[in-house]
Amino acid sequence: MRIVDIRETAVPLRSNLANSSFDFSEMTTSVVAVVTDVVRDGRPVVGYAFNSTGRYACGAAMRERFIPRILRAKPEGLLNGSGDNLDPEKILGCMMRREKAGGHSERSNAIGTIDVAVWDAAAKIAEKPLHRLLAERYSGGKVPDKMFCYVGGGWYAPGQTFADVQDEMRRHLDAGYTMVKMKVGGLPLADDVRRIEAVKTVLGNAQLAVDANCKFGRDEALAYAKALSPFNLRWYEEPCDPVDYALFAELASVYDAPLATGENLYSTQDVENLVRFGGWRRDHDIIQIDPPQAYGIVQYGRTVAMLERHGWSRSSLFPHGGNQMSLAIAAGFGLGGAESYPGVFGDFGGFADDARVENGTVTLSNRPGIGFEGQSRLYRIMRELAA
Ligand code: MG
C-alpha cells in the first residue's frame, strides 16, 4: 500500500462578494488529489481536499517541499501499525521534516490541505465516512447523523439594499437554518446598526452573529462592541487583528455576549496564546480554526487536546470553512457546530447535493471519506485532477 502521486491545481473561486476588509475577485484555492494504489470498486482510492476559502492557492510550497517529501519517503513508514491504511500522523511528521519552528502560515495551508486529502483517502480505504473515522479516534465513538450548522452570509455586494439582505436572510430561514451571520464594518457604524436592525426584523426566533473580518482598530472595535451590546448577538466575530491579544482581552472585559475568532490562527500555540492572554472566556467565547489552513486534522486534534487541558469544552469550537471538510470535522470531533455558505464561493461552497437542512441541522452522508463524490460540481473539478 502506498501513495503513488499527489497532484494539486489552483482554481479561481469566481465570487463577487466582499466583506468589510477585502473582496474575493482574485481569490483562488488549491485542490489536492492524493492518489493511492489501493483499489475499491475497481478504481484506485483517491483522497481529495481544497484549502478552504479566504486564503489563496498554495501550490508552490506543496510542489517544492511537501509533496516530494511524501513521495520520497519509504511507503511502509507512512502506514499504520497493522499496515492496512495510511497513517496521517506519520505523513504530517514526514511533511514537517527539516521545517524550522514558527512561521506557521507560510506552510500551514499547504500541509493542512494535503493532510485533509490524506484523511479522505484513509477513510475511503477504511470504507467509512470521515466523520465516523474521526469520531472513533477522537470522540469516543460518538457518531452523530446530523450536525448543527449556521449560515455565514450577509455579505456586502455592489448596489445592495437592506431589503436585499433581508431577502437573503429569509431564504436561509426558509431553507431550514436557525442561525445566520452577517458582515459588519463595511458601512459607517450608524448605517451598519440600521442594517442589523433591518435583518433582526425578519429573523423571528433565529439567532444572529456578526463578523467584522479583522477590520477594526481599538477605537472602532470598542465602539462596535458598545453599539452591538443591546442586540444580544450569538457572537461578535473577528473584531480586530487576529493576534492582538491585548485588545481581545480589553473587548472581553467590556462586551458581555460571546466573542469569536480563530480562522486566522494557524498553529496550536497561537490558539493557546488566545486562551492564555486574549481574555477568551471558557465555555462562552467561540474558537473558529479552519483545519485545512492550520496544518490539517492531526494538528486539529492536538489543538482540541490543548484546549481541553485549559478546561475548554468542544461545544465552543465551530470550524471555519462552510464546506464538507469542516462539516465532517465538526461532526467527528463532536464540536458545537459548523458553518455553511449556501450559494456563495461557486463550486466550493455548500455540502452534498442530497444534504438536507432541518431545524438548523445538516444531515451527514454515509459516503466513504469526506463525501465530495456527492457534491457533483466540485467533484467534477477533483476527478479531472486525478484523471
Ligand atoms: Mg469570519
Coordinates of C-alpha atoms and ligand atoms in Angstrom, one line a residue:
M1 CA 0.0 0.0 0.0
R2 CA 1.4 3.4 -1.0
I3 CA 0.7 6.9 -2.2
V4 CA 1.6 6.8 -5.9
D5 CA 1.1 10.5 -6.7
I6 CA -0.1 13.8 -5.2
R7 CA -1.5 16.4 -7.6
E8 CA -2.5 20.0 -7.0
T9 CA -4.1 22.7 -9.0
A10 CA -5.2 26.3 -8.4
V11 CA -8.8 27.1 -9.1
P12 CA -10.4 30.5 -9.1
L13 CA -13.5 30.9 -6.7
R14 CA -15.2 33.4 -9.1
S15 CA -17.0 35.3 -6.4
N16 CA -18.1 39.0 -6.5
L17 CA -18.7 39.1 -2.7
A18 CA -16.9 41.4 -0.3
N19 CA -16.5 41.6 3.5
S20 CA -15.5 44.8 5.4
S21 CA -11.8 44.2 4.6
F22 CA -11.4 42.8 1.1
D23 CA -13.2 41.4 -2.0
F24 CA -12.9 37.9 -3.4
S25 CA -12.4 38.9 -7.1
E26 CA -8.9 37.4 -7.3
M27 CA -9.5 34.6 -4.7
T28 CA -8.2 31.1 -5.6
T29 CA -8.0 27.8 -3.8
S30 CA -5.7 24.7 -4.2
V31 CA -7.4 21.5 -5.0
V32 CA -5.3 18.4 -4.0
A33 CA -5.6 14.7 -5.0
V34 CA -3.7 12.0 -3.1
V35 CA -3.6 9.0 -5.4
T36 CA -3.1 5.6 -3.8
D37 CA -2.5 2.1 -5.2
V38 CA -5.4 0.8 -3.1
V39 CA -8.4 -0.3 -5.3
R40 CA -12.0 -0.1 -4.2
D41 CA -14.9 -0.8 -6.6
G42 CA -12.4 -1.4 -9.4
R43 CA -10.8 2.1 -9.1
P44 CA -7.8 3.5 -7.2
V45 CA -8.7 5.2 -4.0
V46 CA -8.0 9.0 -4.3
G47 CA -8.2 11.4 -1.4
Y48 CA -9.3 15.0 -2.1
A49 CA -9.3 18.3 -0.3
F50 CA -9.0 22.1 -1.0
N51 CA -7.5 24.8 1.1
S52 CA -10.9 26.1 2.2
T53 CA -11.8 29.8 1.3
G54 CA -10.2 33.1 2.1
R55 CA -6.5 32.2 1.6
Y56 CA -5.1 32.0 -1.8
A57 CA -3.9 28.8 -3.5
C58 CA -0.7 27.4 -2.0
G59 CA 0.7 25.1 -4.7
A60 CA 4.3 26.3 -4.8
A61 CA 5.1 25.1 -1.3
M62 CA 3.4 21.8 -2.0
R63 CA 5.3 21.2 -5.1
E64 CA 8.7 22.3 -3.8
R65 CA 8.7 20.6 -0.4
F66 CA 5.7 18.7 1.0
I67 CA 4.7 16.5 -2.0
P68 CA 8.3 15.4 -2.8
R69 CA 8.9 14.6 0.9
I70 CA 5.9 12.2 1.0
L71 CA 6.7 10.6 -2.4
R72 CA 10.4 10.1 -1.5
A73 CA 9.6 8.5 1.9
K74 CA 9.6 4.8 2.4
P75 CA 5.9 3.8 1.8
E76 CA 5.8 1.4 4.8
G77 CA 7.0 4.3 7.0
L78 CA 3.7 6.2 6.3
L79 CA 1.4 3.3 7.2
N80 CA -0.4 2.5 10.5
G81 CA 0.8 -0.3 12.8
S82 CA -1.1 -3.0 11.1
G83 CA -0.1 -1.8 7.7
D84 CA -3.6 -1.7 6.3
N85 CA -4.1 2.0 6.0
L86 CA -2.2 5.3 5.7
D87 CA -1.2 6.9 9.0
P88 CA -2.0 10.7 8.8
E89 CA 0.2 11.4 11.8
K90 CA 3.3 9.9 10.3
I91 CA 2.5 11.7 7.0
L92 CA 2.3 15.0 8.8
G93 CA 5.6 14.2 10.5
C94 CA 7.1 13.5 7.1
M95 CA 5.9 16.8 5.7
M96 CA 7.4 18.6 8.7
R97 CA 10.9 17.2 8.3
R98 CA 13.5 20.0 8.0
E99 CA 10.9 22.7 8.8
K100 CA 12.0 25.4 11.3
A101 CA 9.8 26.3 14.3
G102 CA 7.3 29.2 13.8
G103 CA 6.4 31.0 10.6
H104 CA 3.2 28.9 10.5
S105 CA 1.1 30.5 7.8
E106 CA 3.9 30.1 5.3
R107 CA 3.2 26.4 5.2
S108 CA 0.2 25.6 7.3
N109 CA -2.3 25.8 4.4
A110 CA -0.2 23.6 2.1
I111 CA 0.4 21.0 4.7
G112 CA -3.1 21.1 6.1
T113 CA -4.7 20.7 2.7
I114 CA -2.6 17.6 1.9
D115 CA -3.3 16.3 5.4
V116 CA -7.1 16.6 4.9
A117 CA -6.8 14.8 1.5
V118 CA -4.8 12.0 3.2
W119 CA -7.7 11.6 5.7
D120 CA -10.2 11.4 2.9
A121 CA -8.1 8.6 1.4
A122 CA -7.7 6.9 4.8
A123 CA -11.5 7.0 5.4
K124 CA -12.1 5.6 1.9
I125 CA -9.6 2.8 2.5
A126 CA -11.4 2.0 5.8
E127 CA -14.7 2.3 3.9
K128 CA -16.2 4.7 6.4
P129 CA -17.4 8.3 6.2
L130 CA -14.6 10.6 7.6
H131 CA -16.8 11.8 10.4
R132 CA -17.2 8.2 11.6
L133 CA -13.4 7.5 11.4
L134 CA -12.7 10.8 13.4
A135 CA -15.4 10.0 16.0
E136 CA -13.8 6.6 16.6
R137 CA -10.4 8.1 17.0
Y138 CA -11.1 11.5 18.7
S139 CA -14.6 11.4 20.2
G140 CA -15.1 8.1 22.0
G141 CA -17.0 6.6 19.1
K142 CA -20.0 9.0 19.3
V143 CA -21.1 9.2 15.7
P144 CA -23.9 11.8 15.0
D145 CA -26.1 11.6 12.0
K146 CA -26.6 15.3 11.7
M147 CA -24.8 18.5 12.8
F148 CA -25.8 22.0 13.8
C149 CA -25.0 24.4 11.1
Y150 CA -25.4 28.2 10.7
V151 CA -25.1 30.3 7.6
G152 CA -22.1 32.6 7.1
G153 CA -23.9 35.2 5.0
G154 CA -24.9 38.9 5.0
W155 CA -22.0 39.8 2.6
Y156 CA -21.6 43.2 1.1
A157 CA -22.4 43.3 -2.6
P158 CA -22.3 46.1 -5.1
G159 CA -25.6 48.1 -5.1
Q160 CA -27.1 46.0 -2.3
T161 CA -30.0 47.4 -0.3
F162 CA -31.2 46.5 3.2
A163 CA -34.2 44.8 1.6
D164 CA -31.7 42.6 -0.4
V165 CA -30.0 41.5 2.9
Q166 CA -33.4 40.8 4.4
D167 CA -34.4 38.7 1.4
E168 CA -31.2 36.7 1.7
M169 CA -31.8 36.0 5.4
R170 CA -35.4 34.9 4.7
R171 CA -34.1 32.5 2.1
H172 CA -31.7 31.0 4.8
L173 CA -34.6 30.6 7.3
D174 CA -36.9 29.1 4.6
A175 CA -34.1 26.6 3.8
G176 CA -34.2 25.3 7.4
Y177 CA -31.4 27.2 9.2
T178 CA -32.0 28.7 12.6
M179 CA -28.9 30.8 12.9
V180 CA -27.3 33.3 10.5
K181 CA -24.3 35.5 10.5
M182 CA -23.9 38.9 8.7
K183 CA -20.9 41.1 7.9
V184 CA -20.2 44.3 9.8
G185 CA -17.7 47.1 9.3
G186 CA -18.4 47.7 5.6
L187 CA -20.5 50.7 6.3
P188 CA -20.2 53.6 8.8
L189 CA -21.3 52.3 12.3
A190 CA -24.7 54.0 12.3
D191 CA -25.6 52.5 8.9
D192 CA -24.3 49.1 10.0
V193 CA -26.5 49.3 13.1
R194 CA -29.5 50.1 10.9
R195 CA -28.6 47.1 8.6
I196 CA -28.5 44.8 11.7
E197 CA -31.9 46.2 12.8
A198 CA -33.3 45.5 9.4
V199 CA -32.1 41.9 9.5
K200 CA -33.4 41.4 13.0
T201 CA -36.9 42.3 11.9
V202 CA -37.1 39.3 9.6
L203 CA -35.3 36.7 11.9
G204 CA -38.0 35.9 14.4
N205 CA -36.5 33.5 16.9
A206 CA -33.5 32.7 14.8
Q207 CA -30.1 33.6 16.2
L208 CA -27.8 36.3 14.7
A209 CA -24.0 36.6 14.8
V210 CA -21.9 39.3 13.2
D211 CA -18.4 39.2 11.6
A212 CA -16.1 42.2 11.2
N213 CA -13.3 40.3 9.4
C214 CA -10.5 41.9 11.4
K215 CA -11.4 45.4 10.2
F216 CA -11.2 47.4 13.3
G217 CA -8.5 49.2 15.3
R218 CA -9.0 49.7 19.0
D219 CA -11.4 52.7 19.0
E220 CA -13.7 51.2 16.3
A221 CA -13.7 47.7 17.8
L222 CA -14.8 49.2 21.2
A223 CA -17.4 51.5 19.6
Y224 CA -18.9 48.5 17.7
A225 CA -18.8 46.5 21.0
K226 CA -20.9 49.2 22.7
A227 CA -23.3 49.5 19.7
L228 CA -23.7 45.7 19.4
S229 CA -24.3 45.0 23.1
P230 CA -28.1 45.7 23.0
F231 CA -28.6 43.1 20.2
N232 CA -27.6 40.2 22.4
L233 CA -25.9 38.5 19.4
R234 CA -24.8 34.9 19.3
W235 CA -21.3 36.3 18.8
Y236 CA -19.2 39.2 17.6
E237 CA -16.5 37.7 15.3
E238 CA -13.0 38.9 14.4
P239 CA -13.4 42.5 15.7
C240 CA -9.6 43.2 15.3
D241 CA -6.3 41.9 14.2
P242 CA -6.3 38.1 14.8
V243 CA -3.2 38.2 17.1
D244 CA -4.0 41.4 19.0
Y245 CA -4.5 39.5 22.3
A246 CA -4.4 42.7 24.4
L247 CA -7.3 44.2 22.5
F248 CA -9.2 40.9 22.6
A249 CA -8.8 40.9 26.4
E250 CA -9.9 44.5 26.6
L251 CA -13.0 43.7 24.5
A252 CA -13.8 40.7 26.6
S253 CA -13.8 42.9 29.7
V254 CA -16.4 45.3 28.3
Y255 CA -18.5 43.1 26.0
D256 CA -20.8 40.6 27.7
A257 CA -22.1 38.5 24.8
P258 CA -19.7 36.0 23.2
L259 CA -16.7 37.0 21.0
A260 CA -15.4 34.8 18.3
T261 CA -12.1 34.4 16.4
G262 CA -9.6 31.7 15.2
E263 CA -10.0 31.4 11.4
N264 CA -6.7 33.4 11.0
L265 CA -4.8 31.4 13.7
Y266 CA -2.6 28.7 12.1
S267 CA -0.9 26.9 15.0
T268 CA -1.8 25.2 18.3
Q269 CA 0.5 27.7 20.0
D270 CA -1.4 30.7 18.6
V271 CA -4.7 29.3 19.8
E272 CA -3.1 28.6 23.2
N273 CA -2.0 32.3 23.3
L274 CA -5.6 33.3 22.6
V275 CA -6.9 31.5 25.6
R276 CA -4.0 32.4 27.9
F277 CA -3.6 36.1 27.0
G278 CA -6.6 37.1 24.9
G279 CA -9.1 37.1 27.8
W280 CA -11.1 34.4 25.9
R281 CA -13.8 33.2 28.3
R282 CA -14.1 29.5 28.7
D283 CA -17.4 28.0 27.5
H284 CA -18.6 31.4 26.5
D285 CA -16.4 32.7 23.6
I286 CA -16.0 30.9 20.4
I287 CA -12.9 29.5 18.6
Q288 CA -13.1 29.0 14.8
I289 CA -10.0 27.4 13.4
D290 CA -10.1 26.4 9.8
P291 CA -8.4 22.9 9.8
P292 CA -7.1 22.7 6.2
Q293 CA -5.5 26.1 6.7
A294 CA -4.0 25.2 10.1
Y295 CA -1.9 22.1 9.4
G296 CA -4.9 19.8 9.0
I297 CA -6.8 17.3 11.1
V298 CA -4.0 15.6 13.0
Q299 CA -2.9 19.1 14.3
Y300 CA -6.6 20.0 14.9
G301 CA -6.7 17.0 17.3
R302 CA -3.7 18.3 19.1
T303 CA -5.3 21.8 19.4
V304 CA -8.5 20.3 20.8
A305 CA -6.5 18.3 23.4
M306 CA -4.6 21.6 24.3
L307 CA -7.9 23.4 24.8
E308 CA -9.3 20.6 26.9
R309 CA -6.3 20.8 29.1
H310 CA -7.2 24.5 29.6
G311 CA -10.8 23.4 30.6
W312 CA -12.5 24.3 27.3
S313 CA -15.3 22.1 26.0
R314 CA -15.8 21.2 22.4
S315 CA -19.2 23.0 22.2
S316 CA -17.2 26.3 22.0
L317 CA -15.5 25.2 18.8
F318 CA -17.0 26.0 15.4
P319 CA -14.6 25.3 12.5
H320 CA -14.5 27.9 9.8
G321 CA -15.0 27.0 6.2
G322 CA -18.6 26.3 5.3
N323 CA -17.7 23.1 3.3
Q324 CA -17.9 19.3 3.7
M325 CA -14.4 19.2 5.3
S326 CA -15.4 21.3 8.2
L327 CA -18.8 19.6 8.5
A328 CA -17.1 16.2 8.8
I329 CA -14.6 17.5 11.3
A330 CA -17.3 19.2 13.4
A331 CA -19.3 16.0 13.5
G332 CA -16.3 13.7 14.0
F333 CA -14.9 15.7 16.9
G334 CA -18.3 16.4 18.4
L335 CA -17.9 20.2 18.2
G336 CA -20.5 23.0 18.7
G337 CA -21.4 23.2 15.0
A338 CA -20.2 24.1 11.5
E339 CA -20.6 27.0 9.1
S340 CA -22.4 26.9 5.8
Y341 CA -22.0 29.1 2.7
P342 CA -25.1 28.2 0.6
G343 CA -24.9 29.7 -2.9
V344 CA -21.5 31.5 -2.5
F345 CA -18.0 30.6 -3.4
G346 CA -19.1 28.8 -6.6
D347 CA -18.4 25.1 -6.7
F348 CA -16.6 25.2 -3.4
G349 CA -19.4 26.3 -1.0
G350 CA -22.1 24.1 0.4
F351 CA -22.5 20.4 1.1
A352 CA -23.5 17.3 -0.7
D353 CA -26.3 17.7 -3.3
D354 CA -28.6 15.4 -1.2
A355 CA -27.8 17.0 2.2
R356 CA -30.9 18.1 4.0
V357 CA -31.2 21.1 6.3
E358 CA -33.8 20.8 9.0
N359 CA -34.3 22.8 12.2
G360 CA -30.7 24.2 11.9
T361 CA -29.0 20.8 11.4
V362 CA -27.5 19.3 8.3
T363 CA -27.7 15.6 7.6
L364 CA -24.3 13.7 7.2
S365 CA -23.7 11.4 4.4
N366 CA -22.7 7.8 4.6
R367 CA -20.3 8.0 1.6
P368 CA -16.8 6.8 2.4
G369 CA -14.4 9.7 3.1
I370 CA -15.4 13.4 3.2
G371 CA -18.1 12.8 0.7
F372 CA -17.1 15.1 -2.2
E373 CA -18.4 12.5 -4.5
G374 CA -21.9 13.6 -3.6
Q375 CA -21.2 17.2 -4.5
S376 CA -21.3 16.9 -8.3
R377 CA -19.9 20.3 -9.5
L378 CA -17.0 20.2 -7.1
Y379 CA -16.3 16.5 -7.7
R380 CA -16.0 17.2 -11.4
I381 CA -13.0 19.5 -10.7
M382 CA -11.5 17.0 -8.4
R383 CA -11.9 14.0 -10.7
E384 CA -10.3 15.9 -13.5
L385 CA -7.3 16.5 -11.4
A386 CA -6.9 12.8 -10.6
A387 CA -7.6 11.5 -14.1
Ligands
MG1 MG -15.2 35.1 9.8

